Amino acid sequence: MKYTFLLAICLFVNSMASQNCHYVCIGEVTDFHDGSPLVGATIYAKELDKYLATDLQGKFKFTDLCAGTLTLTISHVGCLTKTVEVHIDGDVYKRINLEHHAEFLDEITIHSVGDKHSASGQETRLKKEQLELYSGAQLGDALKEIAGISSLNTGNNIVKPVINGLHSSRVLIMNNGVRLQDQEWGVEHAPNIDLGSVANVMVIKGASALAYGGDAVGGVVVMNPATIRNKDSLYGQSILAGFSNGRGFSGNTSLTKSFDNGWFISGQASVKRFGDAEAPDYFLTNSGLSSNALSLRAGFKTLEQGLSIYYSFINNEIGILKASHIGNISDLVTAIESDEPLVQEDFDYQIEAPKQEVKHHLAKVNYFKRFENLGRLNLQYDFQNNRRKEFDIRVGDDRNKAALDLALKTHTVSADFKFDANHMRIFNTGLRFGYQQNVPDPDTGVRRLIPDYQKIDFGAFVTSLLNFDNGMQVDAGVRYDFNRMNAKKFYLKSRWEERNYQDDYAHFITDELESQYLTNPVFDYHNFSGMLGLKYFYKDHWEAGLNFSMANRAPNPSELFSDGLHHSAARIELGDLRLKQETSSRIGATLVYTDESASVKLEGYYNLINNYIFSMPNGIEQTLRGAFPVWVFSQAKAGIFGLDFTAAVPINSRLTLTNNSAYIRGMNLDMDEALIDIPSFQTRNSLTYKQSKWKDFSLSLKSEWVFEQSNYPNFNFEQFIPNDQTLVEVDISTPPAAYHLLHLHSQIRFDLKKNRGLTLGLKIDNIFNTSYRNYLNRQRYFADEMGRNISLQLKFNY
């Protein structure tokens, strides 16, 4: 027994001695994109409780290792921390890649296909804190914080962004990587965007961002949701605001759950309710708003690949000022000559005709894959369903029937590959295919303003960015787009002959009825776009840029096919099948100075547009409802010149003065007259006081001064008024007077618990309740703008 025990001990000791604990693990930490070594990365071995740092070659070495598993956690400044397991059964070599690009740090948001922007383009970003001030307003209202951005309004709830004098189909709206398709051709159609779902907005002036489209003659608005941190957490935000004008409220809430393995889910919802707005001297009858929206995101992301799904829905019911409902020209003359709306009623929350009802669904699936030492592949499919109804004041059985009912469905597939392994030479190439179908409801009982059509789009682009050691960047790109418009439309024979279509488009006729032709217009457009620019950085503080871009835009469905009475505009609108593509040649120059406390930016541009499409009056037409002016779409060579200025200068450690000014002049070069709907000179100045010791207290006083537009076309016309047996001039051209407004905003923050805070904000727009009218508001003929509006906002982060 004694010898057996001794033998067992010897065998155990021999086994222990025979175990090899002299293995070596050599590792190398590199940048995933270009394979360059990461110097000074920290390596923590959990089983050894030991730290190492990589050397000048990005390498590290652990020695005297036993067989088993070694858990390594690798971290580096500016990188996502990564944990890997290494199986030790001999000497091991392990190469570890880290993500080292700032644009992707802690980010689960899978961005749109293509470049984020161009290096030399004229760009400005609005952050979430700025957007939150407009929780009860529209996208176009918030964008006016940027110099050179104005809005084309139809009342106070329909607000279209105007970039350097251009709007509608000339401005691309990108919502979370999806190009918005929501009947944007209409000047009375605002973008269907819920600001509560947007974390930041980038405005790119001109057509320099070719990855988004080649037809951005005016520019691109890029909106992204909040980034989601790649760690195990649960957080959210709720914003509730009340408003005195319109006696309304808005609410927005979001909640996000993320996991350290890359999975995430996020949801957001918002609601807005407003009754009749109030001008200083009267209520704006039937100007209320009811809006509901939600969005959902889910997916996962690792360093090498990621997949996300996204869905959003918005439902808007928008009242149209009842006084703007015009029966004929006699009513229009009376309205223009009156200082107050012809229809004034007591305050009400009910929204009646005339009104708009719009529902917009958006869904997308996005996948990306990163290839080591090469770049990133993006694949995306998105679908949009836009249903727009416009209600006129009707009687009888048609009382509750829409006068315009359009269903627009859009499918898009896109792919791009960004070669970014060498950060000094970055290239991006991509493809996009889209199919769109518009179906107007034939049961409205009203002649369809826009016909049935199918639209096919194909686009391909290549862009490049070259960085040089002397502080210079050069970017360039080319793009080709093909558009096919295939429509089915009934034309009255009298209209067909009046437009002289019988000579050029007889082959479009597919059937002949008693008083109409059924036609099948098919148009193909080949569009070529390009961009070349450079940017130079000088002595850390100065930055200069020069950019040239060329863009082609095909006519939109309204410009080609409009044919009927636009009730709220009190005019008949006629498209033209002969319209050609617009060609924009734009040159922009930018000079920026920044230091630790101040910043100044000056942007200048000139945009020469051949075949610029615009509408102009062309006589009077008699209908069953009376006589209406006829507005036809036409083309001319146009030139638009402007200067945008932005500055933020500290007066002392707590006071800051900011300025935002824009001058623009647009001319019809063929007719040597001004372009219509060009903003006048405007300047905004703010004085802001901040005291961090007082719970981040801030107080800002803003001055808004809009000059009278003195450069405008004279589209006035004479009309015989049967009731008075007189011939009168209908003044639809003369701009309103200049105006000056003062606004105030203040807020204070209360810290509650860890990562929780409550912010209380007070905002007063139009402090002195000034009466004024805006040249770019299509309802300026009928009523003043909104008066004073006091709002209280509560923001809770948790």
PDB file of C-alpha atoms in Angstrom, residues 403-568:
ATOM      1  CA  ALA A 403     -61.032  66.732 -55.215  1.00  0.00           C
ATOM      2  CA  LEU A 404     -57.523  65.282 -55.628  1.00  0.00           C
ATOM      3  CA  ASP A 405     -56.617  61.737 -54.583  1.00  0.00           C
ATOM      4  CA  LEU A 406     -53.155  60.451 -55.515  1.00  0.00           C
ATOM      5  CA  ALA A 407     -51.475  57.168 -54.563  1.00  0.00           C
ATOM      6  CA  LEU A 408     -47.721  57.117 -55.219  1.00  0.00           C
ATOM      7  CA  LYS A 409     -45.658  53.950 -54.687  1.00  0.00           C
ATOM      8  CA  THR A 410     -41.887  53.870 -55.072  1.00  0.00           C
ATOM      9  CA  HIS A 411     -39.433  50.951 -55.002  1.00  0.00           C
ATOM     10  CA  THR A 412     -35.676  51.556 -54.951  1.00  0.00           C
ATOM     11  CA  VAL A 413     -32.675  49.220 -54.964  1.00  0.00           C
ATOM     12  CA  SER A 414     -29.212  50.694 -54.518  1.00  0.00           C
ATOM     13  CA  ALA A 415     -25.655  49.518 -53.988  1.00  0.00           C
ATOM     14  CA  ASP A 416     -22.315  51.190 -53.577  1.00  0.00           C
ATOM     15  CA  PHE A 417     -18.747  50.335 -52.691  1.00  0.00           C
ATOM     16  CA  LYS A 418     -16.477  52.771 -50.893  1.00  0.00           C
ATOM     17  CA  PHE A 419     -12.757  52.129 -51.307  1.00  0.00           C
ATOM     18  CA  ASP A 420     -11.318  53.716 -48.184  1.00  0.00           C
ATOM     19  CA  ALA A 421      -8.357  51.488 -47.251  1.00  0.00           C
ATOM     20  CA  ASN A 422      -6.045  54.339 -48.176  1.00  0.00           C
ATOM     21  CA  HIS A 423      -7.318  57.412 -46.387  1.00  0.00           C
ATOM     22  CA  MET A 424      -5.329  59.614 -48.751  1.00  0.00           C
ATOM     23  CA  ARG A 425      -7.204  58.260 -51.791  1.00  0.00           C
ATOM     24  CA  ILE A 426     -10.886  57.454 -51.283  1.00  0.00           C
ATOM     25  CA  PHE A 427     -13.170  56.336 -54.105  1.00  0.00           C
ATOM     26  CA  ASN A 428     -16.870  55.583 -54.141  1.00  0.00           C
ATOM     27  CA  THR A 429     -18.960  54.019 -56.868  1.00  0.00           C
ATOM     28  CA  GLY A 430     -22.603  53.045 -56.866  1.00  0.00           C
ATOM     29  CA  LEU A 431     -25.758  52.079 -58.731  1.00  0.00           C
ATOM     30  CA  ARG A 432     -29.410  52.922 -58.141  1.00  0.00           C
ATOM     31  CA  PHE A 433     -32.589  51.538 -59.726  1.00  0.00           C
ATOM     32  CA  GLY A 434     -36.063  52.868 -59.014  1.00  0.00           C
ATOM     33  CA  TYR A 435     -39.617  52.131 -60.083  1.00  0.00           C
ATOM     34  CA  GLN A 436     -42.512  54.481 -59.317  1.00  0.00           C
ATOM     35  CA  GLN A 437     -46.222  54.314 -60.016  1.00  0.00           C
ATOM     36  CA  ASN A 438     -48.764  57.083 -59.529  1.00  0.00           C
ATOM     37  CA  VAL A 439     -52.481  56.239 -59.548  1.00  0.00           C
ATOM     38  CA  PRO A 440     -55.027  59.070 -59.162  1.00  0.00           C
ATOM     39  CA  ASP A 441     -58.477  58.028 -58.012  1.00  0.00           C
ATOM     40  CA  PRO A 442     -60.885  58.516 -60.959  1.00  0.00           C
ATOM     41  CA  ASP A 443     -63.931  58.701 -58.639  1.00  0.00           C
ATOM     42  CA  THR A 444     -63.229  62.205 -57.323  1.00  0.00           C
ATOM     43  CA  GLY A 445     -65.645  63.707 -59.842  1.00  0.00           C
ATOM     44  CA  VAL A 446     -62.965  66.258 -60.775  1.00  0.00           C
ATOM     45  CA  ARG A 447     -60.703  66.217 -63.805  1.00  0.00           C
ATOM     46  CA  ARG A 448     -57.401  64.694 -62.737  1.00  0.00           C
ATOM     47  CA  LEU A 449     -54.693  67.319 -62.367  1.00  0.00           C
ATOM     48  CA  ILE A 450     -51.918  64.666 -62.530  1.00  0.00           C
ATOM     49  CA  PRO A 451     -52.409  61.510 -64.646  1.00  0.00           C
ATOM     50  CA  ASP A 452     -51.570  57.857 -64.126  1.00  0.00           C
ATOM     51  CA  TYR A 453     -47.889  57.304 -64.793  1.00  0.00           C
ATOM     52  CA  GLN A 454     -45.057  54.861 -64.344  1.00  0.00           C
ATOM     53  CA  LYS A 455     -41.512  56.087 -63.902  1.00  0.00           C
ATOM     54  CA  ILE A 456     -38.267  54.137 -64.190  1.00  0.00           C
ATOM     55  CA  ASP A 457     -34.963  55.542 -62.915  1.00  0.00           C
ATOM     56  CA  PHE A 458     -31.449  54.208 -63.234  1.00  0.00           C
ATOM     57  CA  GLY A 459     -28.330  55.952 -61.940  1.00  0.00           C
ATOM     58  CA  ALA A 460     -24.604  55.237 -61.691  1.00  0.00           C
ATOM     59  CA  PHE A 461     -21.883  57.377 -60.140  1.00  0.00           C
ATOM     60  CA  VAL A 462     -18.183  57.495 -59.319  1.00  0.00           C
ATOM     61  CA  THR A 463     -16.671  59.976 -56.872  1.00  0.00           C
ATOM     62  CA  SER A 464     -13.190  60.455 -55.487  1.00  0.00           C
ATOM     63  CA  LEU A 465     -11.489  62.321 -52.666  1.00  0.00           C
ATOM     64  CA  LEU A 466      -7.731  62.980 -52.745  1.00  0.00           C
ATOM     65  CA  ASN A 467      -5.933  64.252 -49.630  1.00  0.00           C
ATOM     66  CA  PHE A 468      -2.528  65.894 -49.853  1.00  0.00           C
ATOM     67  CA  ASP A 469       0.055  66.494 -47.144  1.00  0.00           C
ATOM     68  CA  ASN A 470       0.090  70.246 -47.804  1.00  0.00           C
ATOM     69  CA  GLY A 471      -3.448  70.652 -46.461  1.00  0.00           C
ATOM     70  CA  MET A 472      -5.261  70.417 -49.783  1.00  0.00           C
ATOM     71  CA  GLN A 473      -8.188  68.188 -50.699  1.00  0.00           C
ATOM     72  CA  VAL A 474      -9.460  67.584 -54.227  1.00  0.00           C
ATOM     73  CA  ASP A 475     -12.767  65.865 -54.904  1.00  0.00           C
ATOM     74  CA  ALA A 476     -14.399  64.999 -58.210  1.00  0.00           C
ATOM     75  CA  GLY A 477     -17.244  62.897 -59.523  1.00  0.00           C
ATOM     76  CA  VAL A 478     -19.421  61.987 -62.475  1.00  0.00           C
ATOM     77  CA  ARG A 479     -22.933  60.581 -62.618  1.00  0.00           C
ATOM     78  CA  TYR A 480     -25.332  59.298 -65.265  1.00  0.00           C
ATOM     79  CA  ASP A 481     -29.098  58.983 -64.785  1.00  0.00           C
ATOM     80  CA  PHE A 482     -31.750  57.566 -67.075  1.00  0.00           C
ATOM     81  CA  ASN A 483     -35.422  58.463 -66.522  1.00  0.00           C
ATOM     82  CA  ARG A 484     -38.401  57.069 -68.408  1.00  0.00           C
ATOM     83  CA  MET A 485     -41.830  58.638 -67.889  1.00  0.00           C
ATOM     84  CA  ASN A 486     -44.738  56.540 -69.167  1.00  0.00           C
ATOM     85  CA  ALA A 487     -48.150  58.208 -68.641  1.00  0.00           C
ATOM     86  CA  LYS A 488     -51.786  57.542 -69.484  1.00  0.00           C
ATOM     87  CA  LYS A 489     -53.776  60.751 -69.814  1.00  0.00           C
ATOM     88  CA  PHE A 490     -57.059  62.016 -71.240  1.00  0.00           C
ATOM     89  CA  TYR A 491     -56.848  65.329 -73.079  1.00  0.00           C
ATOM     90  CA  LEU A 492     -59.841  67.374 -74.118  1.00  0.00           C
ATOM     91  CA  LYS A 493     -59.669  67.747 -77.876  1.00  0.00           C
ATOM     92  CA  SER A 494     -59.959  71.501 -77.478  1.00  0.00           C
ATOM     93  CA  ARG A 495     -56.963  71.566 -75.111  1.00  0.00           C
ATOM     94  CA  TRP A 496     -54.928  69.270 -77.357  1.00  0.00           C
ATOM     95  CA  GLU A 497     -55.470  71.557 -80.333  1.00  0.00           C
ATOM     96  CA  GLU A 498     -54.990  74.744 -78.301  1.00  0.00           C
ATOM     97  CA  ARG A 499     -51.550  73.466 -77.213  1.00  0.00           C
ATOM     98  CA  ASN A 500     -50.724  72.507 -80.831  1.00  0.00           C
ATOM     99  CA  TYR A 501     -49.898  68.963 -79.823  1.00  0.00           C
ATOM    100  CA  GLN A 502     -51.430  67.446 -82.965  1.00  0.00           C
ATOM    101  CA  ASP A 503     -48.298  68.113 -85.034  1.00  0.00           C
ATOM    102  CA  ASP A 504     -45.652  66.798 -82.631  1.00  0.00           C
ATOM    103  CA  TYR A 505     -47.429  64.214 -80.503  1.00  0.00           C
ATOM    104  CA  ALA A 506     -50.130  62.603 -82.633  1.00  0.00           C
ATOM    105  CA  HIS A 507     -48.348  59.262 -82.135  1.00  0.00           C
ATOM    106  CA  PHE A 508     -49.219  59.449 -78.419  1.00  0.00           C
ATOM    107  CA  ILE A 509     -52.964  59.087 -79.143  1.00  0.00           C
ATOM    108  CA  THR A 510     -54.182  55.549 -78.413  1.00  0.00           C
ATOM    109  CA  ASP A 511     -57.956  56.086 -78.485  1.00  0.00           C
ATOM    110  CA  GLU A 512     -60.418  58.787 -79.562  1.00  0.00           C
ATOM    111  CA  LEU A 513     -63.617  59.527 -77.688  1.00  0.00           C
ATOM    112  CA  GLU A 514     -66.345  62.054 -78.449  1.00  0.00           C
ATOM    113  CA  SER A 515     -64.588  65.039 -76.845  1.00  0.00           C
ATOM    114  CA  GLN A 516     -61.297  63.555 -75.608  1.00  0.00           C
ATOM    115  CA  TYR A 517     -58.151  61.785 -76.677  1.00  0.00           C
ATOM    116  CA  LEU A 518     -56.677  58.989 -74.617  1.00  0.00           C
ATOM    117  CA  THR A 519     -52.932  59.382 -74.893  1.00  0.00           C
ATOM    118  CA  ASN A 520     -49.823  57.467 -73.832  1.00  0.00           C
ATOM    119  CA  PRO A 521     -46.941  59.977 -73.591  1.00  0.00           C
ATOM    120  CA  VAL A 522     -43.561  58.286 -73.124  1.00  0.00           C
ATOM    121  CA  PHE A 523     -40.422  60.352 -72.544  1.00  0.00           C
ATOM    122  CA  ASP A 524     -36.827  59.207 -72.072  1.00  0.00           C
ATOM    123  CA  TYR A 525     -34.261  61.503 -70.447  1.00  0.00           C
ATOM    124  CA  HIS A 526     -30.502  60.971 -70.327  1.00  0.00           C
ATOM    125  CA  ASN A 527     -28.943  63.109 -67.611  1.00  0.00           C
ATOM    126  CA  PHE A 528     -25.224  63.698 -67.072  1.00  0.00           C
ATOM    127  CA  SER A 529     -23.862  65.365 -63.941  1.00  0.00           C
ATOM    128  CA  GLY A 530     -20.396  66.162 -62.719  1.00  0.00           C
ATOM    129  CA  MET A 531     -18.476  67.885 -59.947  1.00  0.00           C
ATOM    130  CA  LEU A 532     -14.921  69.128 -59.376  1.00  0.00           C
ATOM    131  CA  GLY A 533     -13.700  70.960 -56.291  1.00  0.00           C
ATOM    132  CA  LEU A 534     -10.825  71.680 -53.994  1.00  0.00           C
ATOM    133  CA  LYS A 535     -10.428  72.688 -50.377  1.00  0.00           C
ATOM    134  CA  TYR A 536      -7.345  74.147 -48.739  1.00  0.00           C
ATOM    135  CA  PHE A 537      -6.569  74.344 -45.001  1.00  0.00           C
ATOM    136  CA  TYR A 538      -4.187  77.091 -43.881  1.00  0.00           C
ATOM    137  CA  LYS A 539      -2.530  77.481 -40.452  1.00  0.00           C
ATOM    138  CA  ASP A 540      -5.242  75.613 -38.494  1.00  0.00           C
ATOM    139  CA  HIS A 541      -7.698  78.520 -38.622  1.00  0.00           C
ATOM    140  CA  TRP A 542      -8.410  79.206 -42.297  1.00  0.00           C
ATOM    141  CA  GLU A 543     -10.246  77.074 -44.803  1.00  0.00           C
ATOM    142  CA  ALA A 544     -10.994  77.942 -48.432  1.00  0.00           C
ATOM    143  CA  GLY A 545     -13.033  75.943 -50.921  1.00  0.00           C
ATOM    144  CA  LEU A 546     -13.971  76.173 -54.583  1.00  0.00           C
ATOM    145  CA  ASN A 547     -16.519  73.887 -56.230  1.00  0.00           C
ATOM    146  CA  PHE A 548     -18.022  73.558 -59.714  1.00  0.00           C
ATOM    147  CA  SER A 549     -20.993  71.292 -60.340  1.00  0.00           C
ATOM    148  CA  MET A 550     -23.209  70.524 -63.290  1.00  0.00           C
ATOM    149  CA  ALA A 551     -26.611  68.878 -62.944  1.00  0.00           C
ATOM    150  CA  ASN A 552     -29.474  67.823 -65.218  1.00  0.00           C
ATOM    151  CA  ARG A 553     -33.079  67.639 -64.034  1.00  0.00           C
ATOM    152  CA  ALA A 554     -35.890  66.086 -66.059  1.00  0.00           C
ATOM    153  CA  PRO A 555     -39.309  67.819 -65.932  1.00  0.00           C
ATOM    154  CA  ASN A 556     -41.547  66.511 -63.154  1.00  0.00           C
ATOM    155  CA  PRO A 557     -45.102  65.186 -63.743  1.00  0.00           C
ATOM    156  CA  SER A 558     -46.727  68.484 -62.786  1.00  0.00           C
ATOM    157  CA  GLU A 559     -44.600  70.454 -65.241  1.00  0.00           C
ATOM    158  CA  LEU A 560     -45.370  68.014 -68.063  1.00  0.00           C
ATOM    159  CA  PHE A 561     -48.992  67.024 -67.494  1.00  0.00           C
ATOM    160  CA  SER A 562     -50.857  69.543 -65.258  1.00  0.00           C
ATOM    161  CA  ASP A 563     -54.211  70.208 -66.836  1.00  0.00           C
ATOM    162  CA  GLY A 564     -56.939  71.657 -64.697  1.00  0.00           C
ATOM    163  CA  LEU A 565     -58.184  73.973 -62.021  1.00  0.00           C
ATOM    164  CA  HIS A 566     -56.056  74.214 -58.876  1.00  0.00           C
ATOM    165  CA  HIS A 567     -58.811  75.313 -56.544  1.00  0.00           C
ATOM    166  CA  SER A 568     -56.966  76.836 -53.565  1.00  0.00           C
TER     167      SER A 568
END
